[in-house]
Short mmCIF file of C-alpha atoms and ligand atoms in Angstrom, two decimals:
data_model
loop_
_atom_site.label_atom_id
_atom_site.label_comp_id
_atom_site.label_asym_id
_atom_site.label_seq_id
_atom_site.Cartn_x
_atom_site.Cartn_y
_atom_site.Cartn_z
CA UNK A 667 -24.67 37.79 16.55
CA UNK A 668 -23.25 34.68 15.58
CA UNK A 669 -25.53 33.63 12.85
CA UNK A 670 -25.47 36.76 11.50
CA UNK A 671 -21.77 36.89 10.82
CA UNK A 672 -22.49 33.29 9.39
CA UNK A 673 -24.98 34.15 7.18
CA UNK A 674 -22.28 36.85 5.40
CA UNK A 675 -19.70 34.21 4.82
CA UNK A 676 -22.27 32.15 3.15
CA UNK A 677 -23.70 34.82 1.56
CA UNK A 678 -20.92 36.52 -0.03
CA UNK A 679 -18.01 33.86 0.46
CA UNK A 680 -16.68 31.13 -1.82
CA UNK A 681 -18.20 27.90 -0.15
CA UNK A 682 -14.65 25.81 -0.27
CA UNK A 683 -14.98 24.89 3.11
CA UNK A 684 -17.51 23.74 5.26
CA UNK A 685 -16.35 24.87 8.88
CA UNK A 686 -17.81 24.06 12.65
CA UNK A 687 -20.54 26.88 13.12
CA UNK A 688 -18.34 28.76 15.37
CA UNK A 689 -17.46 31.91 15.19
CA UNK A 690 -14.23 33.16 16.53
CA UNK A 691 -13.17 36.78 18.10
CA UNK A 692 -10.33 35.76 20.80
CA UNK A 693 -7.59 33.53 21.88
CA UNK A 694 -5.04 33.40 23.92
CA UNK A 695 -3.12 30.40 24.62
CA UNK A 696 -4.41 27.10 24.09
CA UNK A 697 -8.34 28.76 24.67
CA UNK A 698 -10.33 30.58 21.68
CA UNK A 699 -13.75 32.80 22.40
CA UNK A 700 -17.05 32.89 20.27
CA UNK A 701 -18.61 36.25 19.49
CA UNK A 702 -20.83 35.33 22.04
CA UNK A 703 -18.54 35.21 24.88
CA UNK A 704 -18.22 30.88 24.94
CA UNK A 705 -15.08 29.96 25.81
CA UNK A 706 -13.47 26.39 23.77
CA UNK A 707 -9.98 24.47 23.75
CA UNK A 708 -8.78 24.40 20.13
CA UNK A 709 -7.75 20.87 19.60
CA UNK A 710 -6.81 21.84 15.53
CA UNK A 711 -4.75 24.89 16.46
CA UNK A 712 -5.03 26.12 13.05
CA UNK A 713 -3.66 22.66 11.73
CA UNK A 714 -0.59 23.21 13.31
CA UNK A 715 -0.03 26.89 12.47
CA UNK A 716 -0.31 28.01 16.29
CA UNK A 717 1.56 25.72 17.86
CA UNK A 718 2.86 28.25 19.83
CA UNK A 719 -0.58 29.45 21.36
CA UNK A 720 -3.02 32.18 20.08
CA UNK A 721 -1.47 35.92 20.36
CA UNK A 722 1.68 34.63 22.22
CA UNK A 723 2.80 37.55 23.45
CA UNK A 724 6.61 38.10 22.28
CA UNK A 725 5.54 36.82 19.00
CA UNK A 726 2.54 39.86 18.85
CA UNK A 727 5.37 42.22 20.22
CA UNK A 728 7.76 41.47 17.75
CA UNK A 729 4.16 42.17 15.08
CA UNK A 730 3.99 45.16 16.52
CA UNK A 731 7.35 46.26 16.65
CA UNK A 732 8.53 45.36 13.13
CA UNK A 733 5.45 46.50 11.58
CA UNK A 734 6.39 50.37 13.61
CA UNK A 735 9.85 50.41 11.42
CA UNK A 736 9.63 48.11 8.07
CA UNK A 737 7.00 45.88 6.73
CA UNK A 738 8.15 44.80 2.70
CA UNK A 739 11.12 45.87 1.01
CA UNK A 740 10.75 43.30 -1.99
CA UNK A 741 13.72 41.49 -2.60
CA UNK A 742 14.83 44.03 -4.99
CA UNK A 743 16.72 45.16 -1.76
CA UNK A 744 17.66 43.88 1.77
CA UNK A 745 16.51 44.03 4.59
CA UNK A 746 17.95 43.55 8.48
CA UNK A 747 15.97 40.82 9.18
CA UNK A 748 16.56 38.49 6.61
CA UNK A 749 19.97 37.48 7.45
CA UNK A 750 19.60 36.86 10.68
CA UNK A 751 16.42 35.01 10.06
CA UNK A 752 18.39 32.34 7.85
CA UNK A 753 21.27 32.07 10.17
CA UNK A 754 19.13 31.36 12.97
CA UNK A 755 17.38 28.55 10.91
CA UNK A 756 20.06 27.09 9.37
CA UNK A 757 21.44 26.43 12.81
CA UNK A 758 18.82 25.61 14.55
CA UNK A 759 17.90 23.20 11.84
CA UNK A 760 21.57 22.19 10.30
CA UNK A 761 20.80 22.91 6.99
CA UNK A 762 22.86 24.83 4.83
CA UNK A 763 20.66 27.47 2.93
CA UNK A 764 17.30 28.34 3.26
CA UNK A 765 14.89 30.16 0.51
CA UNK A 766 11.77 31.97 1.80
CA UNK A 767 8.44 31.87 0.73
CA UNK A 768 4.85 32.50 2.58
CA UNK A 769 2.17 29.69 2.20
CA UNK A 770 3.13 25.80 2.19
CA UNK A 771 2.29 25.32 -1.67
CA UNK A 772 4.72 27.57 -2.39
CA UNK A 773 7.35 25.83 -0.51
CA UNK A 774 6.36 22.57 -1.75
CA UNK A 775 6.10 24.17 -5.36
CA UNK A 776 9.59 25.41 -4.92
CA UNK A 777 10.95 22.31 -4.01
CA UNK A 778 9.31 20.69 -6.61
CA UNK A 779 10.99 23.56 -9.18
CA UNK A 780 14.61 22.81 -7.68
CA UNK A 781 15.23 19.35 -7.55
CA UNK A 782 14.08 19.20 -11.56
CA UNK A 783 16.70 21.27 -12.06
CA UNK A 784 19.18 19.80 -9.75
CA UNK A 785 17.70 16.99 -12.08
CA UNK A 786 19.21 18.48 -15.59
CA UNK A 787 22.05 20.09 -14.59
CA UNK A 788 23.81 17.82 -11.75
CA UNK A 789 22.04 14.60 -12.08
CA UNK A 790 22.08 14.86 -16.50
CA UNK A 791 18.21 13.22 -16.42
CA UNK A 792 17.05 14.65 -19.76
CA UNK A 793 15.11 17.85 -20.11
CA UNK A 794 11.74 17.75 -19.57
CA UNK A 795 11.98 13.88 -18.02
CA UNK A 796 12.36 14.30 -14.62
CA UNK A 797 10.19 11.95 -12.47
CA UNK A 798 9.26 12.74 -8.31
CA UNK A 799 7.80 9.96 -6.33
CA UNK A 800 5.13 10.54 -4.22
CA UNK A 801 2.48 8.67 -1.96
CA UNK A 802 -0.96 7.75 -1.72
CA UNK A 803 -3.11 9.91 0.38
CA UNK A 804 -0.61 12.42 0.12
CA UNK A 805 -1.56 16.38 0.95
CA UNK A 806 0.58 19.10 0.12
CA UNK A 807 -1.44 21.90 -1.46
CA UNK A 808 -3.88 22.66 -3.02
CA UNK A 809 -1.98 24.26 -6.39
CA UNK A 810 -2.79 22.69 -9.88
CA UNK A 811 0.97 21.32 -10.05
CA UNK A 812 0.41 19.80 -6.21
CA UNK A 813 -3.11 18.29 -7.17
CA UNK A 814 -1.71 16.89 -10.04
CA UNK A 815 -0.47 14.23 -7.76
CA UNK A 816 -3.16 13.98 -4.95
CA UNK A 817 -4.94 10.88 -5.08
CA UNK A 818 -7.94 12.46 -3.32
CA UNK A 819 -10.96 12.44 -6.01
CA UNK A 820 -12.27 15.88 -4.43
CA UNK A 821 -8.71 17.73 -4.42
CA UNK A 822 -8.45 16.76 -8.24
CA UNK A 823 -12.10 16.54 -10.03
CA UNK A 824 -12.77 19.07 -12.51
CA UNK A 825 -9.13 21.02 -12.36
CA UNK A 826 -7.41 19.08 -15.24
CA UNK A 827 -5.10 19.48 -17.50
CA UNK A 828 -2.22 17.65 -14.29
CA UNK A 829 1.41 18.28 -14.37
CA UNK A 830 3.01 15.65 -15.52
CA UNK A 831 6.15 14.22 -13.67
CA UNK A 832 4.79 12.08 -11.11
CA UNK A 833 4.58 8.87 -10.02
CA UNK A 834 2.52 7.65 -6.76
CA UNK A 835 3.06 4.73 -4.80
CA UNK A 836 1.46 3.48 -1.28
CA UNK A 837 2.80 4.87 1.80
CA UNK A 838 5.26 3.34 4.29
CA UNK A 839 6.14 0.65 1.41
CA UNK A 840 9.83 0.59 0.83
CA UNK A 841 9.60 -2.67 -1.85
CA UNK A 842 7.03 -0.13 -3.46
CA UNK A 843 9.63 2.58 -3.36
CA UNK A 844 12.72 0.99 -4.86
CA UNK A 845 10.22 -0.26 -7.70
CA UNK A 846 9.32 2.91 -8.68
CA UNK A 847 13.11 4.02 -9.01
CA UNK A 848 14.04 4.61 -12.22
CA UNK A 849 17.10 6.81 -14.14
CA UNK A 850 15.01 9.73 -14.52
CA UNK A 851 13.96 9.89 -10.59
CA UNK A 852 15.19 13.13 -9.38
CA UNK A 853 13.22 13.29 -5.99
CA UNK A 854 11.22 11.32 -3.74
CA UNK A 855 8.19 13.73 -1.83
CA UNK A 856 6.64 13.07 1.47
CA UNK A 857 5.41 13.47 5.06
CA UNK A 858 7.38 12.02 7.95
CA UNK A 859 3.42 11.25 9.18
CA UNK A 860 0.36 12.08 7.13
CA UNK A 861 -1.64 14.48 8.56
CA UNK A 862 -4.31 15.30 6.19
CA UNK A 863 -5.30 11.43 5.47
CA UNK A 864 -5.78 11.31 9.53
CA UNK A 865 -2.17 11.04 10.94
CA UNK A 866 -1.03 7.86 9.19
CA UNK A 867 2.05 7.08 11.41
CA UNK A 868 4.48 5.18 8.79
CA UNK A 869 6.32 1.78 9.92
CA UNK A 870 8.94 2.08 11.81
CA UNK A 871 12.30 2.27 10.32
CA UNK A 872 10.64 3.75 7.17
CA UNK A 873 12.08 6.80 6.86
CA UNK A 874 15.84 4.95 7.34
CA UNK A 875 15.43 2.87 4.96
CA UNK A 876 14.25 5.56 2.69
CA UNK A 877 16.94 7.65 3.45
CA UNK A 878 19.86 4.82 2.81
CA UNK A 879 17.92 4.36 -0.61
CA UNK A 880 17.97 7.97 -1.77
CA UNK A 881 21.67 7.82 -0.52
CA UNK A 882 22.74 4.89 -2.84
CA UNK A 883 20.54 5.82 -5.64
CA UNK A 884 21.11 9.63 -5.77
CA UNK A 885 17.91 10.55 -5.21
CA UNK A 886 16.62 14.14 -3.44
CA UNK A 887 14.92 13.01 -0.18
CA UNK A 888 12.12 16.15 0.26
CA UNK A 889 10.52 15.79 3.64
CA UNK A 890 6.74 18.05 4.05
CA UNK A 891 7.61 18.73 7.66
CA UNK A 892 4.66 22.03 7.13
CA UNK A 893 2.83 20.11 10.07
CA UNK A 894 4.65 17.94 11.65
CA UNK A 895 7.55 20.21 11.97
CA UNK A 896 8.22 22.96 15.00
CA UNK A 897 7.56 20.68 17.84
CA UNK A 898 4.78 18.96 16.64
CA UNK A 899 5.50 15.20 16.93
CA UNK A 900 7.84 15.94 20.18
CA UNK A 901 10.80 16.52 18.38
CA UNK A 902 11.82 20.02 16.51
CA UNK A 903 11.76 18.16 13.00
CA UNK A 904 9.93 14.68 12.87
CA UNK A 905 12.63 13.45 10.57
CA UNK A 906 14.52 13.36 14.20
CA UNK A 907 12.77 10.56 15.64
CA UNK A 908 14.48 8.03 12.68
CA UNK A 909 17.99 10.22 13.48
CA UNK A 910 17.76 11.42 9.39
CA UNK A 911 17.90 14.26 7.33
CA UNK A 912 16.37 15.18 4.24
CA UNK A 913 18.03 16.72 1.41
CA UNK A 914 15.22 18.95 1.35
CA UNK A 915 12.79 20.32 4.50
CA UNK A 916 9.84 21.87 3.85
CA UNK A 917 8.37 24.03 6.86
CA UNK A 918 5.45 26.63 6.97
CA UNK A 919 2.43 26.75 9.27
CA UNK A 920 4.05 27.65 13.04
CA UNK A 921 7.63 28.97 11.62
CA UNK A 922 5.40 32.29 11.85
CA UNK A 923 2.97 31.07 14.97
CA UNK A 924 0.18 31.92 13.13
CA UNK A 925 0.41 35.64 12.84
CA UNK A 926 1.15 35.44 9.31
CA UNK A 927 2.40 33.28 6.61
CA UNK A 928 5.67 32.56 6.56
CA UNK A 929 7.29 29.12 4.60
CA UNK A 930 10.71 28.04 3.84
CA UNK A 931 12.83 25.33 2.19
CA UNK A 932 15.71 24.04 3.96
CA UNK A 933 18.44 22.47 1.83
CA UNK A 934 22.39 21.48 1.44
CA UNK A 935 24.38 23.75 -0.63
CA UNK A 936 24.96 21.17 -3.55
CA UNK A 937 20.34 21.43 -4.41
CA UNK A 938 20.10 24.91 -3.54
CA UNK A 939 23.15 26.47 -5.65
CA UNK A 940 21.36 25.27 -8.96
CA UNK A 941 19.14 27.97 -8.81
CA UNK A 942 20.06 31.11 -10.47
CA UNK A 943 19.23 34.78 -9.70
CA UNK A 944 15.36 35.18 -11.61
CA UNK A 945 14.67 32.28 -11.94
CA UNK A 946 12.19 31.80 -8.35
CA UNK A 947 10.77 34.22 -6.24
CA UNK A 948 8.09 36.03 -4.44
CA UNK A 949 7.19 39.83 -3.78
CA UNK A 950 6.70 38.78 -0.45
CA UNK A 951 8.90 36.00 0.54
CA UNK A 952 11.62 36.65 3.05
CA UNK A 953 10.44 40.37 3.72
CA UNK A 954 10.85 41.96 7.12
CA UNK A 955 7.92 41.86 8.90
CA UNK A 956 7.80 37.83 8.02
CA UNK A 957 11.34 37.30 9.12
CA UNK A 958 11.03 39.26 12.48
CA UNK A 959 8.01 37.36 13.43
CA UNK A 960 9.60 33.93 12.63
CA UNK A 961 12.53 34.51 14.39
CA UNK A 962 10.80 34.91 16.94
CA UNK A 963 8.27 32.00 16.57
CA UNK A 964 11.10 29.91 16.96
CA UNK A 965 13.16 31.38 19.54
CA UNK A 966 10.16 30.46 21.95
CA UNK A 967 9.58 27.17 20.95
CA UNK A 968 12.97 26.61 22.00
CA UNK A 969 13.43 29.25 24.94
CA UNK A 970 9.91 28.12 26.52
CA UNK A 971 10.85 24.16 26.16
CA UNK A 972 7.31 23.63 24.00
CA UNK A 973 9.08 20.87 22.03
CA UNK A 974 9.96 18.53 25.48
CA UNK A 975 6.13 19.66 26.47
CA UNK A 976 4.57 18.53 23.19
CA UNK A 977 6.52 15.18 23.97
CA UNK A 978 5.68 14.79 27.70
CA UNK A 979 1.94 15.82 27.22
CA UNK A 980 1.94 13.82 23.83
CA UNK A 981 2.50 10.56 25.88
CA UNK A 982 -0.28 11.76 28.68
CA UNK A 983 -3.03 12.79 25.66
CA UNK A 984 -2.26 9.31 24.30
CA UNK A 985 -2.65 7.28 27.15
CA UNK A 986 -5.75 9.06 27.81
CA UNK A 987 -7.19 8.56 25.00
CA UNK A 988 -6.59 4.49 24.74
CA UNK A 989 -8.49 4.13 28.03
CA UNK A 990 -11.59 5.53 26.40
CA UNK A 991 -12.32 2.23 25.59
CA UNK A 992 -15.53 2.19 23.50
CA UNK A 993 -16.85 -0.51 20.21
CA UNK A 994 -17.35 2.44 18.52
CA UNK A 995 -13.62 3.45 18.39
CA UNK A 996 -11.42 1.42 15.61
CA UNK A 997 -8.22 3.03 16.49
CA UNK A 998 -5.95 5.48 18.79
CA UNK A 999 -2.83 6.63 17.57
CA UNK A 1000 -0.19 9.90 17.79
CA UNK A 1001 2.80 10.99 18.30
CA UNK A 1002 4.04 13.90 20.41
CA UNK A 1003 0.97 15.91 20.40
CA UNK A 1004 -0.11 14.83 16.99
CA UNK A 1005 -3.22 12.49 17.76
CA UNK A 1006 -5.95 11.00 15.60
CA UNK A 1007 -9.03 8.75 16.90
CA UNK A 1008 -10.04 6.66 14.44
CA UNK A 1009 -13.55 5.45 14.70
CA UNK A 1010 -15.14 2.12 13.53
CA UNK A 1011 -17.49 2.78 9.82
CA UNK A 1012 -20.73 1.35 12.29
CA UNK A 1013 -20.05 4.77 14.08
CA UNK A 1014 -21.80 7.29 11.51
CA UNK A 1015 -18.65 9.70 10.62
CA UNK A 1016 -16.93 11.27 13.35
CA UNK A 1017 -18.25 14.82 12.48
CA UNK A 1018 -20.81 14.19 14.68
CA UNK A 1019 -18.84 13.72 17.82
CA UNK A 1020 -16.62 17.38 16.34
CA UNK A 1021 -20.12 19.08 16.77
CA UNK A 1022 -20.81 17.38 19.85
CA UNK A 1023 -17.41 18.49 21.49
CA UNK A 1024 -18.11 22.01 20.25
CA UNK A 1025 -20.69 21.68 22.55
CA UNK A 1026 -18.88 20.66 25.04
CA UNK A 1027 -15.96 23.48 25.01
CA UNK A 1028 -13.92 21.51 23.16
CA UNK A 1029 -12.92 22.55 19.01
CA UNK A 1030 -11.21 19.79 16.62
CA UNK A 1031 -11.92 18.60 13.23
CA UNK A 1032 -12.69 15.42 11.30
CA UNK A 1033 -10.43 14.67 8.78
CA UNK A 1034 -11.43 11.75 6.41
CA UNK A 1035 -14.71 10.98 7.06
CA UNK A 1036 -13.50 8.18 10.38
CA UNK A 1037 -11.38 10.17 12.26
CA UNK A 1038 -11.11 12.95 14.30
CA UNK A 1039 -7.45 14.41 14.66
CA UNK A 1040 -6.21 16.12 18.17
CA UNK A 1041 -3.78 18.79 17.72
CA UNK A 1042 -4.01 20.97 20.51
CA UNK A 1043 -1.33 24.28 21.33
CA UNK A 1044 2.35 22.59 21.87
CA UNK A 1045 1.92 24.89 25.56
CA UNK A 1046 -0.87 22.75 26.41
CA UNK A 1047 -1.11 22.19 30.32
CA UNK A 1048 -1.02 18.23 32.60
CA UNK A 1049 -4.88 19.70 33.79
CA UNK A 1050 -5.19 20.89 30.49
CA UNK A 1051 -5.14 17.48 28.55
CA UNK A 1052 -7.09 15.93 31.59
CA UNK A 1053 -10.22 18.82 30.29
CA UNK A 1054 -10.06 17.74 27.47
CA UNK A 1055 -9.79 13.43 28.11
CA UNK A 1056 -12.94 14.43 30.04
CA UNK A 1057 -15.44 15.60 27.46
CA UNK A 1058 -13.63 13.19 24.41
CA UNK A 1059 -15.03 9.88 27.14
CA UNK A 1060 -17.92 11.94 28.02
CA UNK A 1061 -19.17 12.67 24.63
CA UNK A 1062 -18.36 9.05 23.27
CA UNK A 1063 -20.01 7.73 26.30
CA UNK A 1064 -22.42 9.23 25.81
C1 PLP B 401 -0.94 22.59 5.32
C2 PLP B 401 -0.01 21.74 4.55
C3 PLP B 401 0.50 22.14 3.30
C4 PLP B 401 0.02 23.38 2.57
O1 PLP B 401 0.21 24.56 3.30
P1 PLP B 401 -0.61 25.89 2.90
O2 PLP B 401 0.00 26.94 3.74
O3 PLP B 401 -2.05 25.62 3.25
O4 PLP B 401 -0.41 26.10 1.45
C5 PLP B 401 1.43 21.32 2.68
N1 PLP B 401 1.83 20.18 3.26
C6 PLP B 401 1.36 19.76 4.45
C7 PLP B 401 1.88 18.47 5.03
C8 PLP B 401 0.41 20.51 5.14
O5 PLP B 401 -0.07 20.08 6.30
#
């Protein structure tokens, strides 16, 4: 059965990734089943799009429900959902105004779009000379504008022309920061913890002293929160562990609890205003269905306590994981339920131990070739994370 299905995707699908040979046909909860009836634990949870669970029920209600009475209106009209749906984000959140789209890159892409012109026409940077500031090892996208500025060979090779507008500097420097600064800096773009480059947890006090710089200099602090946002990293925004706020939040991934895509810049009044009616949009950014389904998504995040649980079994995953003390293993490191085991170069690549966890009952993914990242359902269980500290020693015992 499996290796049928398998042999279609290869067969007729665009090989841009290279996934576990697993094939998927259930989930519920933290627990996903294989066409052949094999139960696992997903430990990736979609990269943070289900942190809520597969099929949580009142989010697959709400699907159903919405889809019964109005699905896409375009924003030609309104609808009864949208509304409500930035209300209840804007408070939940404390941000002023929200705009709507459906995958991260287009967030990130709209951000990008409106502090350039918050640049021109409230900064006065010349036309055409804004600069953003971003970091090394960065991801956020995979558009031609947003791998202009990745510094990862495979995300850029063979897609030039790049935007131009942006200047990278190493991560978690502030000295590297300021030195970047210059008159025509409009915006400085990145994640409260990289993800992608295998949760790189920033020094502490970073993002503070980031913040008082942007402050002083007038510079638009955007913070990717697509995965660590939504109870992720313990708190409902990871911004909220160094008590700042962005001028810009970028969320996607769980805001829809992976029934569909739903993103969304958060933003102050003063950034947001500067854009104009036709001048951004999308056919299906902020329609119905989306809004419903997010409103939801976060409703239970917060009515089912899965951010204090993504803290509480953040600190048990980590501790569990530090004991597996092995040569092999370089590094352990997380926060909230964002994990990442970082193993020494001796140890092959840790896509071997991914495969040999599959085995096990247990899905996650390498990410940069040393380490494997554990990102399991924010709903995840005390006996739960014990499972799973089980077959991670047993397998690297092994
Ligand atoms: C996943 C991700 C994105 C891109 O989101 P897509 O929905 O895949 O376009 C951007 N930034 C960060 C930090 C991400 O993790």
């Amino acid at each position: 059965m499996s290796s049928t299905l398998i042999e279609l995707e290869e067969q007729y699908g665009a090989h841009n990734y290279k996934p576990l040979d697993v094939v998927l046909s259930r989930g519920e909860g933290v627990w996903v089943w294989d066409v052949d009836g094999n139960r696992y634990m997903d430990c990736l949870s979609a990269y943070s799009a289900v942190n809520q669970g597969h099929c949580h029920k009142k989010i697959m209600q709400t699907l159903i429900d919405q889809a019964q009475k109005l699905t896409l209106t375009s924003r030609a009209f309104r609808n009864d959902q949208l509304g409500p749906f930035y209300k209840e984000l804007c408070e939940l959140t404390r941000s002023h105004k929200v705009l709507p789209m459906n995958s991260g890159a287009e967030a990130v892409e709209t951000a990008i779009k409106t502090v350039r012109k918050w640049g021109y026409t409230v900064k006065g940077v010349p036309e055409n000379e804004a600069e953003i500031i971003v970091c090394e090892n960065n991801f956020h996208g995979r558009t031609i504008s947003i791998v202009s500025f990745s510094t990862d060979p495979d995300a850029r090779k063979g897609f030039g022309p790049f935007t131009p507008g942006f200047i990278v500097i190493p991560y978690g420097d502030v000295t590297a920061f300021e030195a970047a600064i210059s008159p025509k800096t409009v915006a400085f773009l990145v994640e409260p913890i990289q993800g992608e480059a295998g949760v790189i947890i920033p020094p502490e006090g970073y993002l503070k002293k980031i913040r008082n710089i942007c402050t002083e200099q007038n510079i638009m602090l955007i913070l990717d929160e697509i995965q660590t946002g939504l109870g992720r990293t313990g708190k409902l925004l990871a911004e909220e562990h160094e008590g700042i706020e962005a001028d810009l939040t970028l969320i996607g991934k769980a805001l829809s609890g992976g029934f569909y895509p739903v993103s969304a810049v958060l933003s102050n009044s003063e950034v947001m205003n500067v854009l104009q009616p036709g001048e951004h949009g999308s056919t299906f950014g902020g329609n119905p269905l989306a809004c419903a389904v997010a409103r939801t998504a976060l409703q239970i995040l917060i009515d089912e306590g899965m951010i204090e649980n993504a803290a509480k079994m953040g600190t048990v995953f980590l501790n569990g994981l530090k004991q597996i003390a092995n040569p092999l293993i370089k590094d352990v490191r997380g926060k909230g339920l964002m994990l990442a085991m970082e193993f020494n170069p001796e140890a092959g690549g840790a896509r071997q131990y991914c495969l040999r966890l599959k085995e096990n009952g247990l899905l996650c993914k390498e990410t940069h070739h040393h380490t494997i990242r554990f990102a399991p359902p924010l709903i995840i269980t005390s006996s739960e994370v014990e499972w799973a500290l089980d077959r991670i020693s047993a397998v690297i015992e092994d």
